[in-house]
Structure formats: structure tokens, C-alpha cells
């Protein structure tokens, strides 16, 4: 597999064409950003840790019948993926109130949410990812009712599989963000699932084991990413 032209460069990953039409390369870079790119750093090895955790969680989800874009790994920080037509929705699933939910609504951080809450934002940095609802999604032509129902169902399935996995590791899956794309035979889970896109709390200590460590200067980000990766991959 040969690396081709750069197709797209995001805040933490770059996507390249390959010599096969349906296959792309996703390079997880060492960049870390927060607050719409307002806070930025480069952390050595961060790309490799997120790529490895993402690979592991995608494979785990595949075993639980969730279709993902993962094909394999090219190297420690580069994933070979199925080419999808990405849907510009950030699908957030919340099991516990935290982050923007506790900031923007009258609910205390740490309140359990049962059933889980799905929030869908428009993936649009320039507009600060505004929150959508079903009517807006249809009016903007972003998805059909049928496809959106599939997206929500899959998001909840990802949540129950991963929440159970993390629970067995002594970690609460507080919330996470995923993205979907259209493949030849329906909707696939794309992008990544890593410490950058999940909120993880240690069950015993309540310690943050995710990007909140970077967002709020809670300590050594890479030390936390290394530690949580070990727990996930062990
Ligand atoms: O900031 P907020 O509380 O809305 O984030 C909810 C979850 O979605 C968090 O786990 C966060 O890391 C993730 N997220 C993300 N990318 C975004 C927004 C949120 O990965 N652009």
C-alpha cells in the first residue's frame, strides 16, 4: 500500500489517498488541541497511543457487530481505513452529566443519565459546532430519517459495548464523540475513539483519564494517556 496525496488535515489527524480507490491512510499526529483549537501542544508519542487505543476499540466493536472503517495498521500511528463519505455530525453519547452539558444546563456534573443522552452537533469549527436536532438535520440535508435512526441506534450500541468494557476495567465511560460515514453497504463508524474523544473517570478515585487533563491542566497528559492505554490494552 503506497501513501498518496494528502486529502484532508484536521486538528490531530491527516488523511491520505493510497493506490487503492477505496482505501485511505489516517495518520494520528502528536498534536493535541482543545477549545476549538484555542489551546494547542505537541506531545511526543500521543498519536501512537491514540491510534493503538482506537485500533483496539474498533476491533472490539467489530467483534460486537459494529461496522467500522478500520482495515488494519500501516505503522504505530497510521491506520488503513475504508474510504467513506463522512457525514458532518458529531454524535455525542453521555452516561454521566459532564463537560458542556453540566456547563450549559441546570444539571450537576456527575449526575448519572439513564437512559443515556445523545447529542448531535454540526461538525463545523468556524461555527463552533452548533447543536442540531432532527428537524435541523433533515432541513440541512445532512441525513434522512432512516439513516439518522441507524446512526442513533449504532451510537447506543457502541455505548453499551464500550461502557461495559470500561466498567470491567474500573473506569466509567462518562461520554464520548463518534462520527459516521457512508460506505458501499450502509453506515460505518469512522474517525477515531480515543482518549481525545472520550471522557473517562477512574471509578475509585474519580480521576480524569482523558483529554480533560490537557483541557484543564490537571497534570501530565502523556503519563495519563500511557496509563489508561495500558489498562485498556492489557
Ligand atoms: O465538550 P463536551 O462535554 O460537549 O464533550 C462531550 C464529549 O465529546 C467529550 O468526551 C469530548 O471529548 C468529546 N468531543 C470531541 N470532539 C468535539 C467535542 C466533544 O471529541 N469536537
PDB file of C-alpha atoms in Angstrom, residues 18 32 37 56 67 75 84 86 96 102 117 132 134 155 178 195 203 211 214 217 224:
ATOM      1  CA  UNK A  18      -3.494   5.437  -1.403  1.00  0.00           C
ATOM      2  CA  UNK A  32      -3.356  17.969  20.813  1.00  0.00           C
ATOM      3  CA  UNK A  37      -8.071  24.883  18.613  1.00  0.00           C
ATOM      4  CA  UNK A  56      -8.179  -1.841  19.773  1.00  0.00           C
ATOM      5  CA  UNK A  67     -19.211  -1.861  11.304  1.00  0.00           C
ATOM      6  CA  UNK A  75       2.562   1.592  11.366  1.00  0.00           C
ATOM      7  CA  UNK A  84     -16.280   6.675   3.451  1.00  0.00           C
ATOM      8  CA  UNK A  86     -18.184  11.327   6.006  1.00  0.00           C
ATOM      9  CA  UNK A  96     -22.995  10.969  33.169  1.00  0.00           C
ATOM     10  CA  UNK A 102     -23.034  20.466  33.085  1.00  0.00           C
ATOM     11  CA  UNK A 117     -28.373  11.122  26.313  1.00  0.00           C
ATOM     12  CA  UNK A 132     -28.594  20.182  15.959  1.00  0.00           C
ATOM     13  CA  UNK A 134     -33.637  16.016  13.981  1.00  0.00           C
ATOM     14  CA  UNK A 155     -24.253   5.092  18.687  1.00  0.00           C
ATOM     15  CA  UNK A 178     -18.101   9.491  17.348  1.00  0.00           C
ATOM     16  CA  UNK A 195      -8.631   9.445  24.967  1.00  0.00           C
ATOM     17  CA  UNK A 203     -14.189   4.535  39.358  1.00  0.00           C
ATOM     18  CA  UNK A 211      -8.221  14.966  27.300  1.00  0.00           C
ATOM     19  CA  UNK A 214      -4.973  18.693  28.897  1.00  0.00           C
ATOM     20  CA  UNK A 217      -4.157  21.467  33.098  1.00  0.00           C
ATOM     21  CA  UNK A 224      -2.241   9.635  31.970  1.00  0.00           C
TER      22      UNK A 224
END
